[in-house]
XYZ file of C-alpha atoms in Angstrom:
560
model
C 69.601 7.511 -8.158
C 66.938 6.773 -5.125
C 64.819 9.924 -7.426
C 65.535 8.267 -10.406
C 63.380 4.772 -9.250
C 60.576 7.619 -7.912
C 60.348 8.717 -10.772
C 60.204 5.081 -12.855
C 57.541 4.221 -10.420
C 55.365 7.207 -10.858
C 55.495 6.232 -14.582
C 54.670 3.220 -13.963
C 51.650 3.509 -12.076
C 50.256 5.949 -13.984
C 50.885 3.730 -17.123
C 48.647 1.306 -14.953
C 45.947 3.384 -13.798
C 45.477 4.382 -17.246
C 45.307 0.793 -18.133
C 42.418 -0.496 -15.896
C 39.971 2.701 -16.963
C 37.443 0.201 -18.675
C 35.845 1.514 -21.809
C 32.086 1.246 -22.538
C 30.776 1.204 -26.268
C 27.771 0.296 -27.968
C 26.874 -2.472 -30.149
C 24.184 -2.656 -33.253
C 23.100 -5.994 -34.769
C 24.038 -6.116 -38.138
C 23.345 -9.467 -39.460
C 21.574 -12.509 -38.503
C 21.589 -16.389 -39.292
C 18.267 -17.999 -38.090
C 18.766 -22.038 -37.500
C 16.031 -24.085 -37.304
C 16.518 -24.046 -33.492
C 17.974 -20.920 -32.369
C 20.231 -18.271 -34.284
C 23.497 -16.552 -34.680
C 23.617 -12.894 -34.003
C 26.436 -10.454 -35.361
C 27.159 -7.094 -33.343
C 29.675 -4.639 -34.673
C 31.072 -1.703 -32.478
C 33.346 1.246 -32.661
C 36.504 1.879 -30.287
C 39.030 4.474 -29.862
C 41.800 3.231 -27.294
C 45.127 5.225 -25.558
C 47.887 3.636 -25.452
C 48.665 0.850 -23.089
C 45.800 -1.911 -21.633
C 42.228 -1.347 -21.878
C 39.330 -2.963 -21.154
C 36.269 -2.463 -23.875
C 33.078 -3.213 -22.194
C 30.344 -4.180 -25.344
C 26.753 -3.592 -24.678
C 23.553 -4.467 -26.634
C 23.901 -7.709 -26.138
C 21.137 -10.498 -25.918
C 21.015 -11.513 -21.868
C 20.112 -15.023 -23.422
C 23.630 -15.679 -25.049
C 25.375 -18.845 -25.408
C 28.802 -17.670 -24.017
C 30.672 -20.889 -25.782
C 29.621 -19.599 -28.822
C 31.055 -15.857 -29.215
C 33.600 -15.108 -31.686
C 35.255 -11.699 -31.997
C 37.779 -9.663 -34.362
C 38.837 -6.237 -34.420
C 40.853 -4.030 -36.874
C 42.985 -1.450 -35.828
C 46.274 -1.820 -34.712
C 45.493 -3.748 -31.487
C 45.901 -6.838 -29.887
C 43.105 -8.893 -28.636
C 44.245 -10.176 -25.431
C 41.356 -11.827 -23.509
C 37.641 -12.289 -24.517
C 34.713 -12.743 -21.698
C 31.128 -12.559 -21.008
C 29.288 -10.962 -17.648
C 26.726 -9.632 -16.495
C 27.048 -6.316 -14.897
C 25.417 -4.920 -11.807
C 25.529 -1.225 -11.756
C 26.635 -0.139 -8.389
C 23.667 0.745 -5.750
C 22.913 4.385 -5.973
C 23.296 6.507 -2.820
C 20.311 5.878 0.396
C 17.920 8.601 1.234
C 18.118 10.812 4.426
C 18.296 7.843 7.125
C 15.966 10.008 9.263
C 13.462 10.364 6.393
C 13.861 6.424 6.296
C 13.225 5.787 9.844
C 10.126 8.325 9.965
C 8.746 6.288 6.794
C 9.217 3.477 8.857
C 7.552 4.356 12.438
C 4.949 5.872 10.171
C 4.140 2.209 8.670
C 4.143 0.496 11.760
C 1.764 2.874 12.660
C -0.329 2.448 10.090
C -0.205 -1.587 10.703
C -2.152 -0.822 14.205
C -4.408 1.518 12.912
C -5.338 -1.464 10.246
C -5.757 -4.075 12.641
C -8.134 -1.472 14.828
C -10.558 -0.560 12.120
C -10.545 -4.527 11.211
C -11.407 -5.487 14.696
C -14.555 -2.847 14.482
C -15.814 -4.012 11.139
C -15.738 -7.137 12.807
C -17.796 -6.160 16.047
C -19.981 -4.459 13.896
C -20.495 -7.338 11.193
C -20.828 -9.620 14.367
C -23.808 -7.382 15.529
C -25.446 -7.245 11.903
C -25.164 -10.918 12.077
C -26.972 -11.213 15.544
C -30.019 -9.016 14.408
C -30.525 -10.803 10.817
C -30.740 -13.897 12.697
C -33.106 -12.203 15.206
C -35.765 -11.372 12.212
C -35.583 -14.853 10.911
C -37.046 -16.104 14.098
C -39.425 -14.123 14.783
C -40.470 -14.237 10.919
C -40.536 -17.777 11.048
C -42.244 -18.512 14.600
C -45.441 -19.921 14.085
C -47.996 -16.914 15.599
C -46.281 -14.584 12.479
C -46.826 -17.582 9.931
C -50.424 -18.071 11.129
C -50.115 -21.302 12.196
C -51.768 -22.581 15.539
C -54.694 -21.224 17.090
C -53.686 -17.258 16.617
C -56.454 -17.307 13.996
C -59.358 -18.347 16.350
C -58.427 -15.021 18.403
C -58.317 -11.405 16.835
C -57.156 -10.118 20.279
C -54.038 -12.472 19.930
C -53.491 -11.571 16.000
C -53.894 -7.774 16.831
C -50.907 -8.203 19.428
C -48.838 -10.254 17.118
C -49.284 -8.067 14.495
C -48.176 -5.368 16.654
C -45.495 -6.528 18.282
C -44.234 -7.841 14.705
C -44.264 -4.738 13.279
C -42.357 -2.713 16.311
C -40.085 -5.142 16.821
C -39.297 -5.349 13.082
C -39.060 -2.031 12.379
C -36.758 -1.523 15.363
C -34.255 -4.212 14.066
C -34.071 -2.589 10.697
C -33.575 0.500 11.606
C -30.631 -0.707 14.062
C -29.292 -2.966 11.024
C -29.259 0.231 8.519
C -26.958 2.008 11.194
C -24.641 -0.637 11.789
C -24.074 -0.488 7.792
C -23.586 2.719 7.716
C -20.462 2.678 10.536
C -19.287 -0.725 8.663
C -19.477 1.469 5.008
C -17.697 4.582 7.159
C -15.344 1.710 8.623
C -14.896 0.076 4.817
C -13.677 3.822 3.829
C -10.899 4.387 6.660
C -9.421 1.019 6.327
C -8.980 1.649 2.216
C -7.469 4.951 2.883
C -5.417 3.512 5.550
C -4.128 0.168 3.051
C -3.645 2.588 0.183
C -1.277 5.113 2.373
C 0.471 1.952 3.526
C 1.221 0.758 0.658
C 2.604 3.613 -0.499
C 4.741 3.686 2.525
C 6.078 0.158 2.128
C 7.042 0.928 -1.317
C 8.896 4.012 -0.774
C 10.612 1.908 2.007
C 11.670 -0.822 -0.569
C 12.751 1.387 -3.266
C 14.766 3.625 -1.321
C 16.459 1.165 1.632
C 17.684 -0.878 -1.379
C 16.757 0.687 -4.960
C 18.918 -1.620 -7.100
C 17.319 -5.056 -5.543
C 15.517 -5.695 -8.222
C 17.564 -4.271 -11.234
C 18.649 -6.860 -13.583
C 22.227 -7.572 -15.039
C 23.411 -5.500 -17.563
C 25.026 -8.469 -20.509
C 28.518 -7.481 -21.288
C 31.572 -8.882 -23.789
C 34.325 -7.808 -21.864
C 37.369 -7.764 -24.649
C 40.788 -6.268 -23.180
C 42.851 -4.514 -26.205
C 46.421 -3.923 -25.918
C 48.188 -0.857 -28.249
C 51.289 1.021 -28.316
C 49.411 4.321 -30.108
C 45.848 5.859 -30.097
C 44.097 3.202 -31.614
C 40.306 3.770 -33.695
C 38.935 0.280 -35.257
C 35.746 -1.532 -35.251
C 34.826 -4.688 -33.591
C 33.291 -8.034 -35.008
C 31.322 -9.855 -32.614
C 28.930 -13.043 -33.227
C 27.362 -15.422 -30.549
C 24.313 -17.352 -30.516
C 21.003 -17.407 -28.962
C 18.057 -20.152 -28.489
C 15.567 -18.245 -28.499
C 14.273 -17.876 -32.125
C 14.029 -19.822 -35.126
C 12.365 -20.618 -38.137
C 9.838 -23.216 -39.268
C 9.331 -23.686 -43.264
C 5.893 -23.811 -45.107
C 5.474 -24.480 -48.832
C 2.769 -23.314 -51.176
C 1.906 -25.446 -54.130
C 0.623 -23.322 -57.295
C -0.373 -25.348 -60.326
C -1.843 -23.976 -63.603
C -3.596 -25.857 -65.740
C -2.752 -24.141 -68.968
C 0.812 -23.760 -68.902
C 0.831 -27.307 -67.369
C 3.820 -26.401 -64.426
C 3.697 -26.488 -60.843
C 5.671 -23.932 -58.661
C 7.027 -24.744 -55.532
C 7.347 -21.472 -52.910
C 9.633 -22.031 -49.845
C 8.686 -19.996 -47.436
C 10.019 -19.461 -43.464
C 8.453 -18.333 -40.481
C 10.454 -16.525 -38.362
C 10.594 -16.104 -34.688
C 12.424 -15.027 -32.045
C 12.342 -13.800 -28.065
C 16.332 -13.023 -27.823
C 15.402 -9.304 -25.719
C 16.747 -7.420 -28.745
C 14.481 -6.333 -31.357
C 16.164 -7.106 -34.746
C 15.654 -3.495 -37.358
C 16.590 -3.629 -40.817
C 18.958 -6.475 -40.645
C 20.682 -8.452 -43.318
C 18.593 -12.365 -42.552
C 19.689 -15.300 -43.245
C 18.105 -18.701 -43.400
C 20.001 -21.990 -42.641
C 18.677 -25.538 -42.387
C 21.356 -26.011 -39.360
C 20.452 -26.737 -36.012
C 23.767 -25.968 -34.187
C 22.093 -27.328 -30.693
C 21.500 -31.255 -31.454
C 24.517 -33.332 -31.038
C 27.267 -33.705 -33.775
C 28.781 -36.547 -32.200
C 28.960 -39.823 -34.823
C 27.206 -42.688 -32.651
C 30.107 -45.689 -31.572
C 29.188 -49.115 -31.193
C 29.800 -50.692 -27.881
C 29.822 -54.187 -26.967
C 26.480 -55.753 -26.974
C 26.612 -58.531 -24.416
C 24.314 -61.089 -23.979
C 24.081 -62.133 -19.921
C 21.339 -63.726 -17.843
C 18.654 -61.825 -15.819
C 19.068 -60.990 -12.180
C 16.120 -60.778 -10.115
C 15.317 -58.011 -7.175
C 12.660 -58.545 -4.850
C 10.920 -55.738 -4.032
C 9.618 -56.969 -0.334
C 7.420 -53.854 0.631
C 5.776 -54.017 -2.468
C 5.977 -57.790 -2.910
C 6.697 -57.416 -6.814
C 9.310 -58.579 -8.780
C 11.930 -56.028 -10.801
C 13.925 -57.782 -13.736
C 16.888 -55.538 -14.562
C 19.412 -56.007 -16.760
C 23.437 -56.689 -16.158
C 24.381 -54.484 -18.856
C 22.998 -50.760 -20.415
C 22.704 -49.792 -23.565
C 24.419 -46.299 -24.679
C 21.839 -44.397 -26.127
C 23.361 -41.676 -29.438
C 21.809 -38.961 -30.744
C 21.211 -37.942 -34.719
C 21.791 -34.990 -36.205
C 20.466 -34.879 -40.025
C 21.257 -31.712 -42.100
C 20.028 -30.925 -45.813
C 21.468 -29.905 -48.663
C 20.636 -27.460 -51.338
C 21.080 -28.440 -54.613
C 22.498 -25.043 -56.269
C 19.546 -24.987 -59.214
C 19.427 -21.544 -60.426
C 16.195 -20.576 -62.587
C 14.945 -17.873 -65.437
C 14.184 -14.657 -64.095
C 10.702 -13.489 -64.468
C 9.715 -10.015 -65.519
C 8.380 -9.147 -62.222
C 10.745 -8.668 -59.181
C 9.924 -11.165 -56.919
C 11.469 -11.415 -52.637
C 13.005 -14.691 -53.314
C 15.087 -12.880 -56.060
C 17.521 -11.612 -53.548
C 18.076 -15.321 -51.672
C 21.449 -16.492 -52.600
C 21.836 -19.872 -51.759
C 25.238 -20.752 -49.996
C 26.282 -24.570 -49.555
C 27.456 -26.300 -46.943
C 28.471 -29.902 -45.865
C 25.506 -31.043 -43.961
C 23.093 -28.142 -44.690
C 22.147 -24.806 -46.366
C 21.832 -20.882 -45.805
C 19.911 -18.718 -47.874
C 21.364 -15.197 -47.555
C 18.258 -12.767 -48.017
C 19.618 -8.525 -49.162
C 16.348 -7.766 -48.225
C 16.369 -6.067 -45.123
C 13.942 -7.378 -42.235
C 13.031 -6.229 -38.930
C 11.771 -8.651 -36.168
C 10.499 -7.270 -33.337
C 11.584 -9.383 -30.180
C 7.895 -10.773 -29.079
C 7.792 -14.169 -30.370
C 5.531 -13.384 -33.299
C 6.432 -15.027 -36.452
C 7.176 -12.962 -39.500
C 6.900 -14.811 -43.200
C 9.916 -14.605 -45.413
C 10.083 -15.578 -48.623
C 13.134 -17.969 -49.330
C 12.573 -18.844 -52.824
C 10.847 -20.503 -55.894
C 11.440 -23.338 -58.184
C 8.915 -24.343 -61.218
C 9.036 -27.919 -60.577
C 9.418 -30.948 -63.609
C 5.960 -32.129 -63.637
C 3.428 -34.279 -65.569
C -0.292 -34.595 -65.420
C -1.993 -37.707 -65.418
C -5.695 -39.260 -63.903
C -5.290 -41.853 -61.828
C -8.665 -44.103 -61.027
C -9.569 -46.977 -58.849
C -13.106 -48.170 -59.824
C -13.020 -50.803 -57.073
C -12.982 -48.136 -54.268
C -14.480 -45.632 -56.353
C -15.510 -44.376 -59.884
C -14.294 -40.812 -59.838
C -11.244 -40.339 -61.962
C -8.356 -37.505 -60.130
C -6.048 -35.818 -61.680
C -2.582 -36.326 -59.954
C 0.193 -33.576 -60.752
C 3.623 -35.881 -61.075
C 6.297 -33.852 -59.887
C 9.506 -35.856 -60.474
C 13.104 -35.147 -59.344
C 11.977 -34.346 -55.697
C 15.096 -35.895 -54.057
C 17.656 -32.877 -56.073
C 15.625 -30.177 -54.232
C 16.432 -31.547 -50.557
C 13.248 -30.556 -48.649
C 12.791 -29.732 -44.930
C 9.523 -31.547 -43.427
C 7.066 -29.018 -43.512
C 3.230 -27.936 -44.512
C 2.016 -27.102 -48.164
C -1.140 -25.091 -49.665
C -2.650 -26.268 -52.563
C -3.322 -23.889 -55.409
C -4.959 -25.046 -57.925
C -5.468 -22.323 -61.382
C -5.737 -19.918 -58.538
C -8.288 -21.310 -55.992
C -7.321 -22.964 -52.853
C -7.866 -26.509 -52.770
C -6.188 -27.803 -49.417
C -3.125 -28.880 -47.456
C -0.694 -31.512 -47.954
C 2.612 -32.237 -46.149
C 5.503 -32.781 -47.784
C 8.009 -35.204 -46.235
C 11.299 -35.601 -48.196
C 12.074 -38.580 -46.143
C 9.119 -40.971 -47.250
C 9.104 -39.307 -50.731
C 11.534 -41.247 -53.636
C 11.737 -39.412 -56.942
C 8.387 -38.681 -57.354
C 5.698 -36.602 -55.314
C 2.037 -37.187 -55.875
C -0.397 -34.539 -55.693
C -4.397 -34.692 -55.700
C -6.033 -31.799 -57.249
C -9.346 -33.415 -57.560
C -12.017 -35.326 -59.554
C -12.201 -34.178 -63.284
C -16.194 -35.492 -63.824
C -15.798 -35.359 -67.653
C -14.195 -38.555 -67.606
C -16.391 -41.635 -66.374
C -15.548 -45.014 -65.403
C -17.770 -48.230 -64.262
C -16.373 -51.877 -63.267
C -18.780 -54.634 -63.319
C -18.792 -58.665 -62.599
C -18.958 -60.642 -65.355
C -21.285 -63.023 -64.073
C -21.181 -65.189 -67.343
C -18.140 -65.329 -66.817
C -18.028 -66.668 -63.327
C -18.086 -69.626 -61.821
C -18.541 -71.546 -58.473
C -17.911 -75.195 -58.448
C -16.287 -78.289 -55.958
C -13.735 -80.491 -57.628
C -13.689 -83.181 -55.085
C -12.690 -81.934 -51.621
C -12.112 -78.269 -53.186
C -14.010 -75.325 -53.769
C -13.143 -73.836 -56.989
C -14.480 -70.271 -57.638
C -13.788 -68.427 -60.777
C -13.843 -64.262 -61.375
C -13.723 -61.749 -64.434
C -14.355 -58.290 -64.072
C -14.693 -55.684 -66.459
C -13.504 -51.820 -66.466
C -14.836 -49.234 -68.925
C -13.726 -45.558 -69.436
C -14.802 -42.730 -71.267
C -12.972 -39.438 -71.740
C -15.607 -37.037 -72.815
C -13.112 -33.647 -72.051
C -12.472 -32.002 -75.670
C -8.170 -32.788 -75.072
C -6.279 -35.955 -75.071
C -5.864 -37.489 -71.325
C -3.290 -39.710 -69.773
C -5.263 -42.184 -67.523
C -3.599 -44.804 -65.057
C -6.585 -47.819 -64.080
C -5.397 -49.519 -61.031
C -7.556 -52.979 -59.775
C -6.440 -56.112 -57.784
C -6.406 -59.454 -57.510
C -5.834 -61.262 -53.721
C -2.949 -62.522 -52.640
C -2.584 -65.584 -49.574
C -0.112 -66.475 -47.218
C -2.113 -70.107 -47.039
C -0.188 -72.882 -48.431
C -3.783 -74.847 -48.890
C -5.499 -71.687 -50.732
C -3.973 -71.052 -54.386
C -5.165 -68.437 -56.224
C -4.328 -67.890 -60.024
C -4.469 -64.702 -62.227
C -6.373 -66.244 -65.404
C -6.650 -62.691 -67.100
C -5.344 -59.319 -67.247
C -5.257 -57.557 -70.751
C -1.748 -56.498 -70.658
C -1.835 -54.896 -67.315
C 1.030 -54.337 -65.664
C 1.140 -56.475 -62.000
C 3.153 -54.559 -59.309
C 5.252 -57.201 -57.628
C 3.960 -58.492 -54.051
C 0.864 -56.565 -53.773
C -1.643 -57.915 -56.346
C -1.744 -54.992 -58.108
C -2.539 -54.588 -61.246
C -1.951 -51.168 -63.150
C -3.398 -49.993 -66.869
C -1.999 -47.086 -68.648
C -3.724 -45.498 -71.624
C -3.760 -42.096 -73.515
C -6.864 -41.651 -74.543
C -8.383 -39.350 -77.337
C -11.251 -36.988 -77.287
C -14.297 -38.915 -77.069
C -12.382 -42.687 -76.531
C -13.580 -45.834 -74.781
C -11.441 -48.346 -73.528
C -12.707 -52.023 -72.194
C -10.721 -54.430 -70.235
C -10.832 -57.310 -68.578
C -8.968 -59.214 -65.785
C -10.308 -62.299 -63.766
C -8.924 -64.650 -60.922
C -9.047 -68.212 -59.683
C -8.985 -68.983 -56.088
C -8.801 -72.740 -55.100
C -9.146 -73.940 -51.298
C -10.813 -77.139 -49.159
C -14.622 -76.622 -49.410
C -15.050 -77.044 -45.603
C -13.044 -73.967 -44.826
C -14.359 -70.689 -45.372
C -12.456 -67.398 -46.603
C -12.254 -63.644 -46.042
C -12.634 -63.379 -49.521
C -14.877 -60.075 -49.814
C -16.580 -59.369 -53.480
């Protein structure tokens, strides 16, 4: 019996040995969500397991993981027992001799005196060089060598002081040449000396401890349990914050076919320490790190002010009884699924399939991409939509006479936009940069392509017609304007005239619209709007004129 229990135990701990042998296996990204902030990266990895416990240890992984965020699965038959992140420090290889390490040593600290020698005789001898320089400006600025004094009444005294310049000159020279050349023969020994020392320290460092500076290995630890040998793959996803994508529109209008197409483009990035080649991308307008919390309500009490005297500073600090919570937004958009004609040529965005979600949208790209890990941004082509537009000219003669033609492009709010940058193209050319903002934008976007100069407008006072009288204590003034237009293009035209009339918030000015020719008055602004098609060759004429009414001792800000 007593051999029997041996025996179970052997078993046993040879079942458990086996068990803690950790496995090490490979990873290779697969596929990749990029959020606007950050992005999601999926791993997959093969395993082959014995029976019992094991311990799969998955490498490949980004070192700037969010560990809340990984999800695994595996097939095979296996059972995923416990899922962790780590990073791994390899353990220290083996020292050098310790007597090489301890001559290297001695060696450097001999080194360090023989540094601090040569430094103390390139200082004696800079010291001397010092001494002598200062020696020649004296004696080249004492007054006998400059020729001032009475040296020049006496050739007997100039003769000696031209001599005894000359010697003494020459004799400091020469002794200031050889002190540079022991300082230049110094200068030499000390570099060879710093170089060998430096060498010395670093074979020190390196060797004494030659994993100090070797950086974690990132690990998902995932412990498998089986009852057979077990072969599967493993799922893994987690996400990083250090890439994402910024979008950028381009605007492409042609004249002749009379459509505007809308490009959505994105500009990807990332720094995750992985370089991302020949992935499956995909493009959501998520931002998984701003806060999903719905802001609460709190009490909002109303209390009185208590004040703190500051006495060192002799101010006074008014702080409130109660705080304010402060809650965060999170906005997402949606992706209307609006799925258009194929053209005949194959275009990038032909291969985005959009996917829709609650509070935002991913665009799953089958091209592959590679994305090299520096930060750079790479353009990727999302998709295109022809856009429901109209053409019209839109003028305001009052600020000026040119007439633009303003693309229309209505039904804005199905496309859900991300705030971003748009080019211009206009039949081709580049015209400039707008920004499109889908939350200051209703139905309708605007766009300016320009003056057209075939069609010519001019506004003039109608002086006639105008008048400036006083009606007892009031000054009455009276004005009618009129606005002319000419289409000279070859093609019918769709023209919107826009004028004004002012507008007070003075109870003792009144001010009356006496004429507008059937032009529309936008509500609250003094507006007043003209629409006309006009034919080939057309001219239109209209008129509008105010009254404005107020005491004749008061001026206005009435400008004209």
């Amino acid at each position: 019996m007593k051999n029997f229990f041996v025996l179970i135990s052997l078993v046993a701990l040879g079942f458990t040995a086996r068990a803690i042998d950790p496995l090490t296996i490979k990873s290779t990204i697969s596929e990749v969500t990029v959020f606007s902030q950050g992005a999601q990266i999926y791993h997959t990895a093969s395993y082959t397991i014995k029976p019992g416990t094991t311990e799969v240890r998955i490498e490949g992984i980004s070192s700037f993981i969010d560990a809340k965020s990984i999800q695994l699965q595996a097939t095979g038959n296996s059972i995923i027992l416990d899922t962790r992140y780590r990073l791994f420090y390899p353990q220290p290889e083996s020292k050098k001799n310790d007597a090489t390490l301890s001559k290297s040593k001695k060696d450097l600290e001999a080194l360090q005196d023989s540094l601090e020698l040569v430094n103390y005789d390139i200082t004696e001898l800079e010291d001397e060089i010092n001494v002598l320089i200062a020696a020649k400006n004296i004696i080249t600025n004492n007054g006998a060598v400059r020729g001032n004094g009475k040296v020049n009444d006496s050739i007997n005294l100039l003769k000696q002081t031209v001599e005894y310049y000359s010697s003494k000159m020459n004799e400091i020279n020469k002794r200031i040449l050889s002190l540079e050349k022991k300082k230049k023969e110094k200068s030499k020994i000390k570099q060879r000396l710093s170089q060998r020392f430096n060498e010395l320290q670093t074979y020190i460092n390196q060797n004494a401890n030659p994993n100090a500076s070797q950086q974690g290995i990132p690990q998902i630890i995932v412990t498998l349990s089986t009852s057979e040998n077990t072969s599967g793959k493993i799922y893994l996803s987690y996400l990083v914050s250090t890439a994402g994508w910024t979008p950028i529109y381009d605007l492409r209008s042609d004249s002749k076919s009379g459509k505007i197409s809308l490009t959505y483009k994105a500009q990807v990035f990332q720094s995750s320490g992985l370089d991302w080649d020949n992935i499956k991308l995909n493009i959501s307008t998520n931002n998984p790190f701003v806060n999903k919390t719905k802001p609460t309500l709190n009490p909002w009490y109303v209390d009185y002010l208590t004040y703190q005297y500051k006495q060192e500073l002799n101010e006074v600090t008014i702080k409130s009884t109660r705080q304010i919570p402060q809650a965060a937004f999170n906005q997402g958009f949606v992706m209307k699924d609006k799925m258009e004609d194929l053209p005949a040529a194959m275009d990038a965005d032909q291969f985005t399939k959009v996917v829709h979600q609650l509070i935002s949208a991913e665009f799953k790209i089958d091209l592959p991409y590679s994305i090299k890990s520096n930060n750079e941004k790479v353009m990727v082509l999302i998709k295109k939509e022809d856009l429901n537009t109209t053409f019209k000219y839109f003028t305001v003669p009052k600020m000026d006479p040119g007439v633009y033609l303003v693309a229309q492009m209505t039904k804005m709010d199905n496309l859900q936009l991300v705030p971003a940058n748009a080019n211009i193209f206009f039949d081709g050319s580049y015209i400039g940069e707008t920004y499109i903002d889908p939350t200051n934008i209703d139905d309708t976007l605007n766009l300016s392509l320009g003056k057209d100069p075939n069609i010519v407008t001019k506004r003039v006072l109608l002086k006639q017609k105008s008048k400036d009288k006083i009606v007892q204590d009031k000054r009455e003034r009276t004005f009618m304007y009129q606005i002319e237009i000419q289409n000279n293009k070859s093609s019918e035209v769709q023209v919107i005239i826009q004028d004004q009339y002012p507008i007070t918030t003075q109870s003792e000015i009144h001010i009356e619209l006496t004429e507008k020719s059937n032009a529309k008055e936008l509500p609250g602004n003094g507006v007043l709007e003209w629409e006309y098609t006009l034919k080939p060759g057309e001219n239109r004429k209209m008129e509008f004129g105010f009254k404005i009414k107020h005491p004749k001792d008061q001026q206005t800000t009435l400008g004209l």
